GROMACS .gro file of C-alpha atoms in nm:
model
  348
    1UNK     CA    1  -0.498  -0.937   3.162
    2UNK     CA    2  -0.276  -1.241   3.181
    3UNK     CA    3  -0.575  -1.485   3.150
    4UNK     CA    4  -0.758  -1.302   2.901
    5UNK     CA    5  -0.451  -1.322   2.666
    6UNK     CA    6  -0.409  -1.687   2.739
    7UNK     CA    7  -0.778  -1.692   2.646
    8UNK     CA    8  -0.730  -1.522   2.310
    9UNK     CA    9  -0.455  -1.763   2.242
   10UNK     CA   10  -0.636  -2.084   2.283
   11UNK     CA   11  -0.927  -2.018   2.073
   12UNK     CA   12  -0.651  -1.865   1.813
   13UNK     CA   13  -0.430  -2.232   1.859
   14UNK     CA   14  -0.771  -2.411   1.836
   15UNK     CA   15  -0.975  -2.233   1.575
   16UNK     CA   16  -0.830  -2.309   1.236
   17UNK     CA   17  -0.476  -2.116   1.361
   18UNK     CA   18  -0.569  -1.768   1.276
   19UNK     CA   19  -0.401  -1.600   1.570
   20UNK     CA   20  -0.102  -1.838   1.615
   21UNK     CA   21   0.031  -2.011   1.921
   22UNK     CA   22   0.152  -1.733   2.153
   23UNK     CA   23   0.505  -1.622   2.248
   24UNK     CA   24   0.630  -1.503   2.638
   25UNK     CA   25   0.720  -1.128   2.553
   26UNK     CA   26   1.005  -0.942   2.649
   27UNK     CA   27   0.776  -0.841   3.019
   28UNK     CA   28   0.829  -1.137   3.255
   29UNK     CA   29   0.468  -1.264   3.309
   30UNK     CA   30   0.293  -1.162   2.979
   31UNK     CA   31   0.247  -1.335   2.689
   32UNK     CA   32   0.163  -1.204   2.366
   33UNK     CA   33   0.030  -1.362   2.018
   34UNK     CA   34   0.317  -1.455   1.787
   35UNK     CA   35   0.291  -1.278   1.410
   36UNK     CA   36   0.262  -1.435   1.117
   37UNK     CA   37   0.298  -1.337   0.784
   38UNK     CA   38   0.007  -1.206   0.608
   39UNK     CA   39  -0.008  -0.979   0.270
   40UNK     CA   40  -0.349  -0.770   0.229
   41UNK     CA   41  -0.452  -0.751  -0.086
   42UNK     CA   42  -0.727  -0.587  -0.325
   43UNK     CA   43  -1.010  -0.846  -0.505
   44UNK     CA   44  -1.261  -0.907  -0.707
   45UNK     CA   45  -1.280  -1.266  -0.672
   46UNK     CA   46  -1.601  -1.309  -0.525
   47UNK     CA   47  -1.778  -1.210  -0.851
   48UNK     CA   48  -1.539  -1.275  -1.079
   49UNK     CA   49  -1.774  -1.193  -1.364
   50UNK     CA   50  -1.701  -0.825  -1.267
   51UNK     CA   51  -1.485  -0.781  -1.607
   52UNK     CA   52  -1.264  -0.439  -1.571
   53UNK     CA   53  -1.186  -0.544  -1.987
   54UNK     CA   54  -1.626  -0.500  -2.000
   55UNK     CA   55  -1.709  -0.256  -1.741
   56UNK     CA   56  -1.400  -0.109  -1.535
   57UNK     CA   57  -1.584   0.128  -1.339
   58UNK     CA   58  -1.808  -0.210  -1.167
   59UNK     CA   59  -1.490  -0.410  -1.153
   60UNK     CA   60  -1.352  -0.152  -0.904
   61UNK     CA   61  -1.650  -0.168  -0.717
   62UNK     CA   62  -1.694  -0.541  -0.702
   63UNK     CA   63  -1.378  -0.485  -0.570
   64UNK     CA   64  -1.285  -0.554  -0.188
   65UNK     CA   65  -1.042  -0.602   0.058
   66UNK     CA   66  -0.861  -0.954   0.204
   67UNK     CA   67  -0.573  -1.139   0.395
   68UNK     CA   68  -0.394  -1.456   0.339
   69UNK     CA   69  -0.076  -1.605   0.439
   70UNK     CA   70   0.207  -1.508   0.295
   71UNK     CA   71   0.255  -1.878   0.079
   72UNK     CA   72  -0.126  -1.776  -0.103
   73UNK     CA   73  -0.284  -1.987   0.187
   74UNK     CA   74  -0.609  -1.871   0.385
   75UNK     CA   75  -0.761  -1.600   0.180
   76UNK     CA   76  -1.031  -1.442   0.399
   77UNK     CA   77  -1.263  -1.142   0.303
   78UNK     CA   78  -1.249  -0.834   0.515
   79UNK     CA   79  -1.525  -0.557   0.369
   80UNK     CA   80  -1.810  -0.607   0.183
   81UNK     CA   81  -2.000  -0.330   0.065
   82UNK     CA   82  -2.056  -0.227  -0.323
   83UNK     CA   83  -1.778   0.026  -0.279
   84UNK     CA   84  -1.426   0.073  -0.416
   85UNK     CA   85  -1.235  -0.057  -0.116
   86UNK     CA   86  -0.827  -0.029  -0.186
   87UNK     CA   87  -0.453  -0.015  -0.093
   88UNK     CA   88  -0.494  -0.178   0.226
   89UNK     CA   89  -0.186  -0.164   0.538
   90UNK     CA   90  -0.131  -0.375   0.760
   91UNK     CA   91   0.017  -0.151   1.104
   92UNK     CA   92   0.326  -0.310   1.262
   93UNK     CA   93   0.142  -0.461   1.458
   94UNK     CA   94  -0.105  -0.647   1.291
   95UNK     CA   95  -0.413  -0.550   1.499
   96UNK     CA   96  -0.552  -0.222   1.245
   97UNK     CA   97  -0.524  -0.210   0.878
   98UNK     CA   98  -0.594   0.147   0.708
   99UNK     CA   99  -0.751   0.131   0.342
  100UNK     CA  100  -0.915   0.384   0.054
  101UNK     CA  101  -1.230   0.417  -0.031
  102UNK     CA  102  -1.459   0.603  -0.255
  103UNK     CA  103  -1.787   0.532  -0.010
  104UNK     CA  104  -1.847   0.914   0.107
  105UNK     CA  105  -1.769   1.003  -0.319
  106UNK     CA  106  -2.080   1.268  -0.338
  107UNK     CA  107  -2.279   1.340  -0.677
  108UNK     CA  108  -2.008   1.535  -0.922
  109UNK     CA  109  -1.662   1.441  -0.809
  110UNK     CA  110  -1.453   1.194  -0.986
  111UNK     CA  111  -1.490   0.831  -0.938
  112UNK     CA  112  -1.182   0.751  -0.807
  113UNK     CA  113  -1.244   1.016  -0.531
  114UNK     CA  114  -1.110   0.859  -0.187
  115UNK     CA  115  -1.048   0.900   0.141
  116UNK     CA  116  -0.857   0.690   0.434
  117UNK     CA  117  -1.027   0.488   0.693
  118UNK     CA  118  -0.902   0.231   0.923
  119UNK     CA  119  -1.066  -0.096   1.046
  120UNK     CA  120  -0.972  -0.432   1.296
  121UNK     CA  121  -0.744  -0.681   1.099
  122UNK     CA  122  -1.035  -0.898   1.086
  123UNK     CA  123  -1.299  -0.616   0.908
  124UNK     CA  124  -1.428  -0.467   1.179
  125UNK     CA  125  -1.474  -0.102   1.274
  126UNK     CA  126  -1.439   0.051   1.002
  127UNK     CA  127  -1.385   0.424   1.082
  128UNK     CA  128  -1.327   0.761   0.827
  129UNK     CA  129  -0.970   0.877   0.950
  130UNK     CA  130  -0.925   1.207   0.597
  131UNK     CA  131  -0.972   1.252   0.288
  132UNK     CA  132  -0.630   1.119   0.110
  133UNK     CA  133  -0.480   0.772  -0.014
  134UNK     CA  134  -0.212   0.524   0.002
  135UNK     CA  135  -0.131   0.575   0.311
  136UNK     CA  136   0.157   0.434   0.516
  137UNK     CA  137   0.221   0.338   0.896
  138UNK     CA  138   0.529   0.445   1.130
  139UNK     CA  139   0.668   0.218   1.232
  140UNK     CA  140   0.561   0.222   1.625
  141UNK     CA  141   0.205   0.244   1.464
  142UNK     CA  142   0.108   0.572   1.583
  143UNK     CA  143   0.132   0.788   1.262
  144UNK     CA  144   0.047   0.746   0.924
  145UNK     CA  145   0.161   0.931   0.606
  146UNK     CA  146  -0.046   0.932   0.294
  147UNK     CA  147  -0.064   1.173  -0.023
  148UNK     CA  148  -0.379   1.433  -0.041
  149UNK     CA  149  -0.476   1.723  -0.227
  150UNK     CA  150  -0.303   2.015  -0.010
  151UNK     CA  151  -0.581   2.294  -0.098
  152UNK     CA  152  -0.889   2.007  -0.017
  153UNK     CA  153  -1.018   2.097  -0.369
  154UNK     CA  154  -0.807   1.915  -0.640
  155UNK     CA  155  -0.985   1.645  -0.852
  156UNK     CA  156  -0.704   1.376  -0.967
  157UNK     CA  157  -0.506   1.349  -1.226
  158UNK     CA  158  -0.571   1.066  -1.422
  159UNK     CA  159  -0.875   0.797  -1.326
  160UNK     CA  160  -0.625   0.504  -1.167
  161UNK     CA  161  -0.754   0.436  -0.810
  162UNK     CA  162  -0.518   0.623  -0.608
  163UNK     CA  163  -0.444   0.848  -0.865
  164UNK     CA  164  -0.336   1.174  -0.719
  165UNK     CA  165  -0.402   1.558  -0.706
  166UNK     CA  166  -0.326   1.856  -0.947
  167UNK     CA  167  -0.203   1.982  -0.588
  168UNK     CA  168  -0.108   1.646  -0.396
  169UNK     CA  169   0.160   1.770  -0.132
  170UNK     CA  170   0.264   1.435   0.158
  171UNK     CA  171   0.071   1.426   0.488
  172UNK     CA  172   0.135   1.277   0.826
  173UNK     CA  173  -0.107   1.232   1.156
  174UNK     CA  174  -0.140   1.072   1.468
  175UNK     CA  175  -0.397   0.836   1.421
  176UNK     CA  176  -0.577   0.801   1.746
  177UNK     CA  177  -0.502   1.190   1.743
  178UNK     CA  178  -0.685   1.208   1.460
  179UNK     CA  179  -0.977   0.985   1.574
  180UNK     CA  180  -1.039   1.144   1.897
  181UNK     CA  181  -0.945   1.511   1.858
  182UNK     CA  182  -0.988   1.525   1.458
  183UNK     CA  183  -0.608   1.670   1.481
  184UNK     CA  184  -0.527   1.816   1.163
  185UNK     CA  185  -0.236   1.605   0.935
  186UNK     CA  186   0.080   1.804   0.862
  187UNK     CA  187   0.182   1.922   0.518
  188UNK     CA  188   0.586   1.790   0.508
  189UNK     CA  189   0.699   1.804   0.130
  190UNK     CA  190   0.442   2.151   0.037
  191UNK     CA  191   0.547   2.211  -0.299
  192UNK     CA  192   0.343   2.357  -0.530
  193UNK     CA  193   0.460   2.334  -0.824
  194UNK     CA  194   0.505   1.942  -0.782
  195UNK     CA  195   0.291   1.687  -0.740
  196UNK     CA  196   0.423   1.413  -0.447
  197UNK     CA  197   0.274   1.046  -0.317
  198UNK     CA  198   0.321   0.707  -0.277
  199UNK     CA  199   0.492   0.762   0.042
  200UNK     CA  200   0.672   0.485   0.260
  201UNK     CA  201   0.813   0.527   0.592
  202UNK     CA  202   1.148   0.398   0.675
  203UNK     CA  203   1.180   0.083   0.949
  204UNK     CA  204   1.365   0.343   1.188
  205UNK     CA  205   1.083   0.569   1.150
  206UNK     CA  206   1.322   0.872   1.065
  207UNK     CA  207   1.260   0.934   0.676
  208UNK     CA  208   0.939   0.907   0.418
  209UNK     CA  209   1.009   0.801   0.038
  210UNK     CA  210   0.772   0.915  -0.190
  211UNK     CA  211   0.790   1.036  -0.564
  212UNK     CA  212   0.712   1.387  -0.737
  213UNK     CA  213   0.702   1.476  -1.055
  214UNK     CA  214   0.639   1.855  -1.182
  215UNK     CA  215   0.254   1.932  -1.211
  216UNK     CA  216   0.307   2.044  -1.578
  217UNK     CA  217   0.372   1.674  -1.647
  218UNK     CA  218   0.174   1.441  -1.863
  219UNK     CA  219  -0.026   1.303  -1.606
  220UNK     CA  220  -0.081   0.973  -1.808
  221UNK     CA  221   0.379   0.877  -1.851
  222UNK     CA  222   0.534   1.119  -1.601
  223UNK     CA  223   0.873   1.144  -1.707
  224UNK     CA  224   0.975   1.393  -1.440
  225UNK     CA  225   0.851   1.157  -1.142
  226UNK     CA  226   1.129   1.067  -0.907
  227UNK     CA  227   1.250   0.884  -0.591
  228UNK     CA  228   1.285   1.165  -0.315
  229UNK     CA  229   1.332   1.092   0.081
  230UNK     CA  230   1.254   1.343   0.320
  231UNK     CA  231   1.269   1.378   0.707
  232UNK     CA  232   0.959   1.231   0.869
  233UNK     CA  233   0.923   1.534   1.044
  234UNK     CA  234   0.906   1.799   0.692
  235UNK     CA  235   1.245   1.938   0.848
  236UNK     CA  236   1.554   2.040   0.640
  237UNK     CA  237   1.520   1.949   0.254
  238UNK     CA  238   1.384   1.620   0.025
  239UNK     CA  239   1.661   1.414  -0.121
  240UNK     CA  240   1.664   1.317  -0.456
  241UNK     CA  241   1.769   0.927  -0.472
  242UNK     CA  242   1.670   0.812  -0.896
  243UNK     CA  243   1.789   1.109  -1.186
  244UNK     CA  244   1.680   0.996  -1.499
  245UNK     CA  245   1.358   1.108  -1.783
  246UNK     CA  246   1.169   0.802  -1.732
  247UNK     CA  247   0.855   0.751  -1.480
  248UNK     CA  248   0.930   0.615  -1.064
  249UNK     CA  249   0.623   0.510  -0.928
  250UNK     CA  250   0.594   0.357  -0.532
  251UNK     CA  251   0.833   0.311  -0.351
  252UNK     CA  252   0.905   0.093  -0.036
  253UNK     CA  253   1.144   0.038   0.215
  254UNK     CA  254   1.266  -0.274   0.292
  255UNK     CA  255   1.241  -0.394   0.629
  256UNK     CA  256   1.634  -0.368   0.690
  257UNK     CA  257   1.619   0.029   0.579
  258UNK     CA  258   1.887  -0.090   0.302
  259UNK     CA  259   1.706  -0.118   0.030
  260UNK     CA  260   1.417   0.076  -0.217
  261UNK     CA  261   1.206  -0.147  -0.441
  262UNK     CA  262   0.997   0.041  -0.676
  263UNK     CA  263   0.849   0.092  -1.063
  264UNK     CA  264   1.045   0.188  -1.277
  265UNK     CA  265   0.997   0.227  -1.653
  266UNK     CA  266   1.318   0.079  -1.767
  267UNK     CA  267   1.320  -0.020  -2.151
  268UNK     CA  268   1.018   0.045  -2.312
  269UNK     CA  269   0.645   0.166  -2.169
  270UNK     CA  270   0.577  -0.043  -1.909
  271UNK     CA  271   0.668  -0.078  -1.524
  272UNK     CA  272   0.929  -0.338  -1.428
  273UNK     CA  273   1.026  -0.368  -1.076
  274UNK     CA  274   1.367  -0.236  -0.947
  275UNK     CA  275   1.570  -0.219  -0.653
  276UNK     CA  276   1.807   0.061  -0.485
  277UNK     CA  277   2.042   0.098  -0.192
  278UNK     CA  278   1.839   0.366   0.043
  279UNK     CA  279   2.110   0.661  -0.109
  280UNK     CA  280   2.011   0.587  -0.443
  281UNK     CA  281   2.294   0.356  -0.565
  282UNK     CA  282   2.289   0.047  -0.674
  283UNK     CA  283   1.963   0.029  -0.926
  284UNK     CA  284   1.898  -0.282  -1.036
  285UNK     CA  285   1.597  -0.417  -1.243
  286UNK     CA  286   1.378  -0.788  -1.167
  287UNK     CA  287   1.132  -0.764  -1.395
  288UNK     CA  288   1.203  -0.786  -1.802
  289UNK     CA  289   0.844  -0.780  -1.948
  290UNK     CA  290   0.625  -0.625  -2.173
  291UNK     CA  291   0.300  -0.594  -1.871
  292UNK     CA  292   0.306  -0.288  -1.614
  293UNK     CA  293   0.485  -0.445  -1.297
  294UNK     CA  294   0.343  -0.248  -0.998
  295UNK     CA  295   0.215  -0.242  -0.599
  296UNK     CA  296   0.576  -0.404  -0.520
  297UNK     CA  297   0.602  -0.477  -0.137
  298UNK     CA  298   0.896  -0.670   0.116
  299UNK     CA  299   0.806  -0.928   0.301
  300UNK     CA  300   0.865  -0.882   0.698
  301UNK     CA  301   1.249  -1.103   0.665
  302UNK     CA  302   1.302  -0.941   0.339
  303UNK     CA  303   1.334  -1.232   0.143
  304UNK     CA  304   1.074  -1.169  -0.074
  305UNK     CA  305   0.900  -0.907  -0.272
  306UNK     CA  306   0.537  -0.894  -0.372
  307UNK     CA  307   0.343  -0.734  -0.659
  308UNK     CA  308   0.079  -0.693  -0.925
  309UNK     CA  309   0.119  -0.810  -1.313
  310UNK     CA  310  -0.187  -0.816  -1.561
  311UNK     CA  311  -0.209  -1.170  -1.683
  312UNK     CA  312  -0.400  -1.202  -2.008
  313UNK     CA  313  -0.704  -0.885  -2.070
  314UNK     CA  314  -0.677  -0.509  -1.992
  315UNK     CA  315  -0.678  -0.529  -1.536
  316UNK     CA  316  -0.685  -0.866  -1.530
  317UNK     CA  317  -0.414  -0.863  -1.230
  318UNK     CA  318  -0.265  -1.110  -1.032
  319UNK     CA  319  -0.013  -1.166  -0.753
  320UNK     CA  320   0.326  -1.280  -0.731
  321UNK     CA  321   0.640  -1.333  -0.561
  322UNK     CA  322   0.998  -1.239  -0.684
  323UNK     CA  323   1.346  -1.268  -0.508
  324UNK     CA  324   1.487  -0.926  -0.421
  325UNK     CA  325   1.777  -1.059  -0.687
  326UNK     CA  326   1.555  -1.110  -0.953
  327UNK     CA  327   1.534  -1.491  -0.906
  328UNK     CA  328   1.212  -1.705  -0.851
  329UNK     CA  329   0.962  -1.546  -0.921
  330UNK     CA  330   0.678  -1.755  -0.929
  331UNK     CA  331   0.275  -1.675  -0.958
  332UNK     CA  332   0.067  -1.605  -0.625
  333UNK     CA  333  -0.274  -1.606  -0.709
  334UNK     CA  334  -0.491  -1.693  -1.037
  335UNK     CA  335  -0.812  -1.638  -1.115
  336UNK     CA  336  -1.148  -1.631  -1.145
  337UNK     CA  337  -1.108  -1.262  -1.061
  338UNK     CA  338  -0.843  -1.000  -1.002
  339UNK     CA  339  -0.619  -1.016  -0.736
  340UNK     CA  340  -0.338  -0.650  -0.715
  341UNK     CA  341  -0.248  -0.371  -0.477
  342UNK     CA  342  -0.064  -0.598  -0.241
  343UNK     CA  343   0.080  -0.510   0.133
  344UNK     CA  344   0.332  -0.803   0.294
  345UNK     CA  345   0.325  -0.789   0.668
  346UNK     CA  346   0.171  -1.030   0.998
  347UNK     CA  347  -0.098  -1.033   1.181
  348UNK     CA  348  -0.130  -1.240   1.547
   0.00000   0.00000   0.00000
């Protein structure tokens, strides 16, 4: 095993640096790869003629999953098919990616019907997990939380990628148990009168943050959508962190567990990027414009946030970086092609 580790390290150093240098682990004699800051994202840069302003479905079907370095260099494509692949999430050890795909959608089902898949970080071994969307890894890399129809029959409440179903709840499952034994995911919210979605796991593994809104709310502008937190094992009651008449979406924990970034409808109908303390206090708006700012994700060191924003025509998304205090905003990706749904992690 030690010889194999050294061999892999040498390949990584000589092979364009994709695997990075190796470092000593805490176990004497064991060699482990150094992790490199990496952003997983969705792009149709390989087929930039798929214009979402002309044919939104074709643009989504051209969307594939990519990786790039945290500074935007070395983009590399992982998936290649004629379906929509989206919402990639890197495992904590950087070896696997869980993602959405509509490749198993059958005739009569909504276009944005989604199943969860897992693959190796190089794009190989793409394997079905379960029906659902928007997965997040536990810090130990064993479990995922995701949102899905509680009955298994609920339909998406709007046409957006990753949209919740009419009876959406938050589920948790051990990935290996699901793959080997087809384990049944556990419903940890189970709220028939509400629609729960957008989960994210805390860095200590104890909590899951998510959004929830009344099932009878307007799906295109859910004024009752607020941010909640619940114990990861589903025990206890969920705790509400935001309380207003504006829609909140896609909360994400900072690596140190002290803050949560989320999308907020502040000062207008579009979404802005907001940050708050993990207990819901100290809410601060970071962006202020008239276009949607969405799907924020923290850098591994907690010093930067990546998100996507529409640039130019409808649906022409690009990735941006910003500091957690709202300074230092820069555009990270540029046309041709749209780039969206980032998840910032590390890979060997």
